[in-house]
Short mmCIF file of N, CA and C in Angstrom, two decimals:
data_model
loop_
_atom_site.label_atom_id
_atom_site.label_comp_id
_atom_site.label_asym_id
_atom_site.label_seq_id
_atom_site.Cartn_x
_atom_site.Cartn_y
_atom_site.Cartn_z
N UNK X 1 91.01 173.20 58.32
CA UNK X 1 92.02 173.51 57.34
C UNK X 1 93.25 172.99 58.21
N UNK X 2 93.89 171.66 57.88
CA UNK X 2 95.04 170.99 58.35
C UNK X 2 96.71 172.01 58.05
N UNK X 3 96.90 172.22 59.27
CA UNK X 3 98.45 173.15 58.89
C UNK X 3 99.21 171.65 58.26
N UNK X 4 100.01 173.35 57.60
CA UNK X 4 100.74 172.93 56.68
C UNK X 4 102.13 171.91 57.15
N UNK X 5 102.27 172.08 58.36
CA UNK X 5 103.65 171.18 58.72
C UNK X 5 103.04 170.37 59.55
N UNK X 6 102.20 169.67 60.01
CA UNK X 6 101.44 168.05 59.66
C UNK X 6 101.45 167.56 58.37
N UNK X 7 101.76 168.75 57.59
CA UNK X 7 101.25 167.53 56.20
C UNK X 7 102.65 166.99 55.51
N UNK X 8 104.03 167.66 56.11
CA UNK X 8 105.53 168.11 55.25
C UNK X 8 106.25 167.25 56.60
N UNK X 9 105.47 166.75 57.89
CA UNK X 9 106.91 166.24 59.05
C UNK X 9 107.43 164.81 58.89
N UNK X 10 108.60 164.46 58.49
CA UNK X 10 109.42 163.22 58.51
C UNK X 10 109.14 162.91 59.31
N UNK X 11 109.71 161.05 58.87
CA UNK X 11 109.20 160.41 59.89
C UNK X 11 110.43 160.83 61.53
N UNK X 12 109.52 160.52 62.35
CA UNK X 12 110.80 160.83 63.80
C UNK X 12 111.13 162.37 63.82
N UNK X 13 111.01 163.24 63.26
CA UNK X 13 110.33 164.05 63.28
C UNK X 13 109.76 165.66 64.39
N UNK X 14 110.31 165.78 65.06
CA UNK X 14 108.26 166.75 65.76
C UNK X 14 108.94 168.30 65.77
N UNK X 15 107.95 168.17 66.01
CA UNK X 15 107.76 170.55 66.02
C UNK X 15 108.19 170.47 67.98
N UNK X 16 109.41 171.59 67.51
CA UNK X 16 109.23 171.88 69.10
C UNK X 16 108.98 173.36 68.92
N UNK X 17 108.87 174.11 68.65
CA UNK X 17 107.83 175.58 68.31
C UNK X 17 107.22 176.02 67.74
N UNK X 18 105.67 176.83 67.65
CA UNK X 18 105.31 177.21 67.08
C UNK X 18 104.68 178.16 66.88
N UNK X 19 104.65 179.39 66.12
CA UNK X 19 104.01 181.13 66.21
C UNK X 19 103.58 180.67 64.51
N UNK X 20 103.33 182.45 64.78
CA UNK X 20 102.16 183.17 64.21
C UNK X 20 102.83 184.33 63.72
N UNK X 21 101.87 185.09 62.97
CA UNK X 21 101.91 186.59 62.58
C UNK X 21 100.84 186.70 63.99
N UNK X 22 101.61 187.95 64.02
CA UNK X 22 101.36 188.81 65.58
C UNK X 22 99.59 189.45 65.42
N UNK X 23 99.24 189.99 66.51
CA UNK X 23 97.94 190.37 66.00
C UNK X 23 98.20 191.99 66.36
N UNK X 24 99.03 192.49 66.31
CA UNK X 24 99.19 193.64 65.22
C UNK X 24 98.45 193.56 63.47
N UNK X 25 98.97 193.17 63.76
CA UNK X 25 98.13 193.45 62.09
C UNK X 25 96.32 193.17 61.61
N UNK X 26 95.44 193.77 63.03
CA UNK X 26 93.98 193.80 63.41
C UNK X 26 94.29 195.13 63.58
N UNK X 27 95.28 195.56 63.84
CA UNK X 27 95.45 197.27 64.36
C UNK X 27 94.39 198.13 63.05
N UNK X 28 95.19 198.42 62.06
CA UNK X 28 94.11 198.99 61.27
C UNK X 28 92.53 199.04 61.92
N UNK X 29 92.41 197.19 61.05
CA UNK X 29 91.06 197.24 62.08
C UNK X 29 90.09 197.43 62.96
N UNK X 30 90.89 197.85 63.31
CA UNK X 30 90.68 197.89 65.13
C UNK X 30 90.01 199.89 65.76
N UNK X 31 91.38 200.41 64.72
CA UNK X 31 90.46 201.87 64.57
C UNK X 31 90.04 202.34 63.67
N UNK X 32 89.87 201.03 62.29
CA UNK X 32 88.26 201.47 61.90
C UNK X 32 87.44 201.10 63.34
N UNK X 33 87.17 200.06 63.00
CA UNK X 33 85.95 199.70 63.93
C UNK X 33 85.23 200.48 64.88
N UNK X 34 86.95 201.67 65.87
CA UNK X 34 86.47 202.30 66.62
C UNK X 34 85.97 203.66 65.96
N UNK X 35 86.29 203.95 65.00
CA UNK X 35 85.83 205.23 64.16
C UNK X 35 84.74 204.62 63.51
N UNK X 36 83.59 204.29 62.97
CA UNK X 36 82.67 204.29 62.66
C UNK X 36 81.61 203.95 63.89
N UNK X 37 82.19 203.02 65.40
CA UNK X 37 81.62 203.20 66.06
C UNK X 37 81.42 204.52 67.48
N UNK X 38 82.67 205.29 67.07
CA UNK X 38 81.81 207.30 67.79
C UNK X 38 81.26 208.02 66.17
N UNK X 39 81.37 207.69 65.27
CA UNK X 39 80.19 207.91 64.24
C UNK X 39 79.49 207.48 64.49
N UNK X 40 78.37 206.38 64.46
CA UNK X 40 77.36 205.87 65.27
C UNK X 40 77.12 206.67 66.40
N UNK X 41 77.56 207.23 67.43
CA UNK X 41 77.37 207.86 68.81
C UNK X 41 77.43 208.89 68.59
N UNK X 42 77.87 209.57 67.72
CA UNK X 42 78.00 210.94 67.76
C UNK X 42 76.02 211.55 67.05
N UNK X 43 76.33 210.43 65.54
CA UNK X 43 75.39 210.34 65.00
C UNK X 43 73.65 210.69 66.07
N UNK X 44 73.89 210.15 66.50
CA UNK X 44 72.63 210.11 68.47
C UNK X 44 72.52 211.97 68.75
N UNK X 45 74.17 211.71 68.70
CA UNK X 45 73.65 213.38 69.57
C UNK X 45 73.18 214.11 68.91
N UNK X 46 73.28 214.22 67.76
CA UNK X 46 73.48 215.28 66.93
C UNK X 46 71.40 215.77 66.85
N UNK X 47 72.03 217.44 66.79
CA UNK X 47 69.52 217.28 66.46
C UNK X 47 69.57 217.61 64.65
N UNK X 48 70.88 218.07 63.72
CA UNK X 48 70.95 218.32 62.43
C UNK X 48 70.58 216.60 62.07
N UNK X 49 69.00 216.85 61.30
CA UNK X 49 69.24 215.48 60.56
C UNK X 49 69.82 215.27 59.35
N UNK X 50 71.11 215.62 59.17
CA UNK X 50 71.67 216.45 57.59
C UNK X 50 72.82 215.49 58.48
N UNK X 51 74.14 216.39 59.99
CA UNK X 51 74.33 216.06 60.22
C UNK X 51 74.70 214.15 60.38
N UNK X 52 72.93 214.03 60.83
CA UNK X 52 72.32 213.35 61.65
C UNK X 52 73.08 211.58 60.49
N UNK X 53 72.93 211.73 59.23
CA UNK X 53 72.31 211.17 57.98
C UNK X 53 73.90 210.67 57.68
N UNK X 54 75.10 212.63 57.44
CA UNK X 54 76.17 211.91 56.92
C UNK X 54 77.73 211.20 57.55
N UNK X 55 76.79 212.07 59.13
CA UNK X 55 77.85 211.14 59.92
C UNK X 55 77.19 209.56 60.81
N UNK X 56 76.09 208.44 59.93
CA UNK X 56 75.97 207.18 59.57
C UNK X 56 76.36 207.25 58.68
N UNK X 57 75.73 207.47 57.22
CA UNK X 57 76.36 207.01 56.03
C UNK X 57 78.21 206.79 56.10
N UNK X 58 78.60 207.80 56.35
CA UNK X 58 80.61 207.99 56.99
C UNK X 58 80.59 205.94 57.55
N UNK X 59 80.11 206.52 58.87
CA UNK X 59 79.57 204.93 59.83
C UNK X 59 79.82 204.07 58.43
N UNK X 60 78.65 203.29 58.09
CA UNK X 60 78.65 202.44 57.01
C UNK X 60 79.66 202.16 56.36
N UNK X 61 80.01 203.15 55.83
CA UNK X 61 81.55 203.16 55.06
C UNK X 61 82.45 202.48 55.07
N UNK X 62 83.26 203.02 56.72
CA UNK X 62 84.14 202.75 57.23
C UNK X 62 84.34 201.35 58.46
N UNK X 63 82.39 200.90 58.76
CA UNK X 63 82.23 200.16 59.28
C UNK X 63 82.35 198.77 58.03
N UNK X 64 82.34 198.87 56.28
CA UNK X 64 82.81 198.38 54.94
C UNK X 64 83.68 198.03 55.22
N UNK X 65 84.98 199.25 55.44
CA UNK X 65 86.53 199.40 54.76
C UNK X 65 86.72 198.33 56.16
N UNK X 66 86.01 198.35 57.24
CA UNK X 66 86.68 198.14 57.92
C UNK X 66 86.89 196.31 58.30
N UNK X 67 85.19 195.49 57.60
CA UNK X 67 84.94 194.64 57.55
C UNK X 67 86.37 193.71 56.68
N UNK X 68 86.74 195.10 55.81
CA UNK X 68 88.00 194.27 54.71
C UNK X 68 88.21 193.86 55.62
N UNK X 69 89.34 194.96 56.69
CA UNK X 69 90.56 194.80 56.97
C UNK X 69 90.56 193.28 57.72
N UNK X 70 89.34 193.41 58.35
CA UNK X 70 89.96 192.49 59.14
C UNK X 70 89.67 191.06 58.70
N UNK X 71 88.55 190.77 57.96
CA UNK X 71 88.63 189.15 57.71
C UNK X 71 89.97 189.76 56.68
N UNK X 72 90.82 189.89 56.15
CA UNK X 72 91.99 190.22 55.38
C UNK X 72 93.15 189.91 56.69
N UNK X 73 93.46 190.11 57.91
CA UNK X 73 94.07 190.39 58.46
C UNK X 73 93.80 188.71 59.23
N UNK X 74 92.72 189.16 59.54
CA UNK X 74 92.27 186.89 60.06
C UNK X 74 93.40 185.80 58.97
N UNK X 75 92.71 186.15 57.73
CA UNK X 75 92.64 184.89 56.91
C UNK X 75 94.73 185.56 56.59
N UNK X 76 95.44 186.54 56.63
CA UNK X 76 96.61 186.02 56.67
C UNK X 76 97.32 185.25 58.11
N UNK X 77 96.27 185.48 59.56
CA UNK X 77 97.18 185.18 60.13
C UNK X 77 96.31 183.76 59.89
N UNK X 78 95.97 182.76 59.55
CA UNK X 78 94.68 181.43 59.38
C UNK X 78 96.75 181.29 58.69
N UNK X 79 96.71 182.13 57.65
CA UNK X 79 97.33 181.02 56.12
C UNK X 79 99.02 181.53 56.60
N UNK X 80 99.52 181.54 57.78
CA UNK X 80 100.51 181.70 57.21
C UNK X 80 100.85 181.01 58.96
N UNK X 81 102.51 180.18 58.81
CA UNK X 81 102.70 179.22 59.85
C UNK X 81 104.29 179.01 59.52
N UNK X 82 104.65 178.84 60.71
CA UNK X 82 106.06 179.60 60.88
C UNK X 82 106.38 178.34 62.08
N UNK X 83 107.06 177.20 61.87
CA UNK X 83 107.98 176.31 63.03
C UNK X 83 109.35 175.66 62.66
N UNK X 84 109.40 175.49 64.53
CA UNK X 84 111.31 174.60 64.15
C UNK X 84 110.93 173.60 64.05
N UNK X 85 111.68 172.74 64.04
CA UNK X 85 111.35 171.19 64.50
C UNK X 85 112.46 170.56 64.63
N UNK X 86 112.66 170.02 65.20
CA UNK X 86 113.89 169.35 66.44
C UNK X 86 115.31 168.85 64.56
N UNK X 87 115.05 169.69 63.41
CA UNK X 87 115.60 169.00 62.01
C UNK X 87 115.82 170.06 61.61
N UNK X 88 114.61 171.36 61.47
CA UNK X 88 114.47 171.96 60.77
C UNK X 88 113.49 172.96 60.82
N UNK X 89 113.26 174.27 60.17
CA UNK X 89 112.09 176.21 60.18
C UNK X 89 112.09 176.38 58.71
N UNK X 90 110.63 175.76 59.16
CA UNK X 90 109.88 175.62 57.85
C UNK X 90 109.00 176.98 58.18
N UNK X 91 108.84 177.89 57.37
CA UNK X 91 107.42 179.11 57.62
C UNK X 91 106.55 178.64 55.98
N UNK X 92 105.58 178.73 55.83
CA UNK X 92 104.41 178.75 54.85
C UNK X 92 103.69 180.08 55.16
N UNK X 93 103.87 181.54 54.09
CA UNK X 93 102.60 181.72 53.87
C UNK X 93 101.52 181.83 52.89
N UNK X 94 100.52 182.31 52.53
CA UNK X 94 99.46 182.22 51.55
C UNK X 94 98.68 181.12 50.91
N UNK X 95 97.63 180.97 50.67
CA UNK X 95 96.75 179.61 50.31
C UNK X 95 97.14 180.05 48.75
N UNK X 96 96.70 179.81 47.82
CA UNK X 96 95.96 179.88 47.39
C UNK X 96 97.77 179.67 46.11
N UNK X 97 98.11 181.22 45.90
CA UNK X 97 99.92 181.37 46.23
C UNK X 97 100.27 180.96 47.58
N UNK X 98 100.41 179.80 47.06
CA UNK X 98 102.17 179.42 48.37
C UNK X 98 103.50 179.76 48.57
N UNK X 99 103.84 180.36 49.52
CA UNK X 99 105.56 180.77 49.73
C UNK X 99 105.43 179.85 50.96
N UNK X 100 106.73 179.09 50.43
CA UNK X 100 107.60 178.23 52.17
C UNK X 100 108.53 178.55 51.75
N UNK X 101 109.72 178.31 52.49
CA UNK X 101 110.85 178.64 53.42
C UNK X 101 110.72 177.28 54.27
N UNK X 102 112.04 176.93 53.82
CA UNK X 102 113.11 175.95 54.99
C UNK X 102 113.49 175.52 54.81
N UNK X 103 114.63 175.67 55.58
CA UNK X 103 116.04 175.31 56.60
C UNK X 103 116.78 174.77 57.67
N UNK X 104 117.38 173.18 57.39
CA UNK X 104 117.86 172.32 58.44
C UNK X 104 118.85 173.20 59.01
N UNK X 105 118.15 172.41 60.88
CA UNK X 105 118.72 173.47 61.80
C UNK X 105 120.52 173.77 61.34
N UNK X 106 120.98 172.38 61.24
CA UNK X 106 121.74 172.62 61.07
C UNK X 106 122.61 173.40 59.79
N UNK X 107 122.69 173.92 58.81
CA UNK X 107 122.83 174.88 57.98
C UNK X 107 122.22 176.14 59.00
N UNK X 108 122.32 176.55 59.65
CA UNK X 108 120.93 177.97 59.63
C UNK X 108 123.14 178.58 60.68
N UNK X 109 123.39 178.87 60.80
CA UNK X 109 124.62 180.24 61.02
C UNK X 109 124.04 181.30 62.00
N UNK X 110 123.28 181.91 61.99
CA UNK X 110 123.09 183.34 62.49
C UNK X 110 121.37 183.33 62.69
N UNK X 111 121.27 183.75 63.24
CA UNK X 111 119.34 184.16 64.04
C UNK X 111 119.18 185.91 64.91
N UNK X 112 119.09 186.42 63.93
CA UNK X 112 118.96 188.10 63.58
C UNK X 112 117.52 188.39 64.03
N UNK X 113 116.92 189.32 65.48
CA UNK X 113 116.52 189.58 65.65
C UNK X 113 115.43 191.76 65.75
N UNK X 114 114.93 191.68 64.50
CA UNK X 114 114.71 192.80 64.81
C UNK X 114 113.55 193.88 65.22
N UNK X 115 113.56 194.09 66.44
CA UNK X 115 111.95 195.32 67.11
C UNK X 115 112.13 196.53 67.48
N UNK X 116 110.96 196.51 66.90
CA UNK X 116 110.80 198.18 66.57
C UNK X 116 110.33 198.99 68.74
N UNK X 117 109.97 200.50 68.99
CA UNK X 117 109.54 199.72 70.25
C UNK X 117 108.47 199.18 69.99
N UNK X 118 107.54 199.76 69.00
CA UNK X 118 105.84 198.93 69.25
C UNK X 118 106.15 197.89 69.22
N UNK X 119 107.66 196.53 68.68
CA UNK X 119 107.78 196.01 68.53
C UNK X 119 107.12 195.34 70.13
N UNK X 120 108.83 196.34 70.89
CA UNK X 120 109.40 195.65 71.83
C UNK X 120 107.77 195.56 72.50
N UNK X 121 107.51 196.22 72.66
CA UNK X 121 105.91 196.00 73.85
C UNK X 121 105.31 195.62 73.59
N UNK X 122 104.75 195.32 72.30
CA UNK X 122 103.76 194.03 72.21
C UNK X 122 103.81 192.84 72.16
N UNK X 123 105.69 192.72 70.95
CA UNK X 123 106.24 191.34 71.20
C UNK X 123 106.48 190.72 70.06
N UNK X 124 106.05 191.88 68.85
CA UNK X 124 106.44 191.14 68.36
C UNK X 124 107.96 191.39 67.07
N UNK X 125 108.14 190.80 66.01
CA UNK X 125 109.49 191.60 65.22
C UNK X 125 110.01 190.66 63.83
N UNK X 126 110.90 190.77 63.07
CA UNK X 126 111.20 190.55 62.14
C UNK X 126 112.22 189.29 62.38
N UNK X 127 112.75 188.33 62.13
CA UNK X 127 113.48 187.58 62.51
C UNK X 127 114.12 187.63 61.03
N UNK X 128 115.55 187.88 60.94
CA UNK X 128 116.97 186.83 60.49
C UNK X 128 117.15 185.45 60.16
N UNK X 129 116.46 183.88 59.12
CA UNK X 129 118.38 183.52 59.27
C UNK X 129 118.54 183.26 58.41
N UNK X 130 119.26 183.58 58.82
CA UNK X 130 121.15 183.32 57.66
C UNK X 130 121.00 181.46 57.93
N UNK X 131 121.46 181.51 56.40
CA UNK X 131 122.15 180.17 56.60
C UNK X 131 123.75 179.82 55.83
N UNK X 132 124.13 178.59 56.43
CA UNK X 132 125.21 178.31 55.23
C UNK X 132 125.26 178.47 54.34
N UNK X 133 125.37 178.89 52.97
CA UNK X 133 125.67 178.94 51.95
C UNK X 133 124.20 178.92 51.90
N UNK X 134 123.48 178.96 51.36
CA UNK X 134 121.97 179.09 51.80
C UNK X 134 120.69 180.36 51.48
N UNK X 135 121.60 181.42 52.29
CA UNK X 135 120.70 182.49 51.34
C UNK X 135 120.66 183.24 52.84
N UNK X 136 119.75 183.94 52.87
CA UNK X 136 119.35 185.13 54.02
C UNK X 136 117.64 184.80 53.93
N UNK X 137 116.72 184.94 54.56
CA UNK X 137 115.74 184.44 55.03
C UNK X 137 114.80 185.52 56.01
N UNK X 138 114.36 186.72 55.79
CA UNK X 138 113.91 187.58 57.01
C UNK X 138 111.77 187.17 56.41
N UNK X 139 111.86 186.62 58.09
CA UNK X 139 110.42 186.48 58.18
C UNK X 139 109.70 187.51 59.13
N UNK X 140 108.92 188.53 58.80
CA UNK X 140 108.16 189.83 59.27
C UNK X 140 107.38 189.65 60.32
N UNK X 141 106.88 190.19 61.34
CA UNK X 141 106.10 190.68 62.43
C UNK X 141 106.04 189.21 62.74
N UNK X 142 106.11 188.48 63.90
CA UNK X 142 106.00 187.06 63.86
C UNK X 142 106.05 187.82 65.24
N UNK X 143 104.89 186.61 65.62
CA UNK X 143 104.13 186.42 67.71
C UNK X 143 106.00 186.05 68.48
N UNK X 144 106.23 187.32 69.96
CA UNK X 144 107.19 186.17 70.62
C UNK X 144 108.48 186.09 69.03
N UNK X 145 108.88 186.89 68.16
CA UNK X 145 110.47 186.57 67.92
C UNK X 145 111.47 186.62 68.83
N UNK X 146 111.59 186.11 69.52
CA UNK X 146 112.53 186.40 69.93
C UNK X 146 113.18 184.45 71.21
N UNK X 147 111.69 184.07 71.73
CA UNK X 147 111.79 182.56 71.36
C UNK X 147 111.54 181.99 71.04
N UNK X 148 111.27 182.93 69.03
CA UNK X 148 111.31 182.04 68.67
C UNK X 148 112.43 181.62 67.99
N UNK X 149 113.88 182.32 68.01
CA UNK X 149 115.33 182.63 67.57
C UNK X 149 115.94 181.54 68.75
N UNK X 150 115.41 181.62 69.68
CA UNK X 150 116.07 180.66 71.31
C UNK X 150 115.47 179.40 70.73
N UNK X 151 113.65 178.92 70.44
CA UNK X 151 114.38 178.07 69.80
C UNK X 151 115.28 176.45 68.81
N UNK X 152 114.79 177.82 67.97
CA UNK X 152 116.60 178.33 66.66
C UNK X 152 118.22 177.72 66.78
N UNK X 153 118.30 178.28 67.65
CA UNK X 153 119.42 178.55 68.26
C UNK X 153 119.72 177.33 69.95
N UNK X 154 118.33 176.95 70.30
CA UNK X 154 119.31 176.12 71.14
C UNK X 154 119.02 174.71 70.91
N UNK X 155 120.54 174.39 71.70
CA UNK X 155 120.77 173.11 70.80
C UNK X 155 120.94 171.51 71.77
#
């Protein structure tokens, strides 16, 4: 699948910085996979057949949910692009139902970064771009938000 930014670049425009949704979207899936794996191990350590079957059935249900969450997080990361070119900021989400945001760099008034404690530890956060006469746009949960802000503000 071709990148969205490659399809919309204007003559003379170059991509200066690209980022994506942070991998933390996988955390619910990772937790579910750990629980499913723990239930399989627990089923091997029990001597009661009913408890063994309950553990295996629970592990199977949780594994299906974990697989769904894994595919959903992967698809979200695959279909989300955030780029800074030498002329504009471009953010695209979605595949069938696409939402895009573009703002010329000379129209950017300020760029705010909001990071939680977990965001600081794992290096993700929300970036709000305030434009002159163009409103406000918040890009949620992107990787390396400070580097993204610096790519916008450095001229």
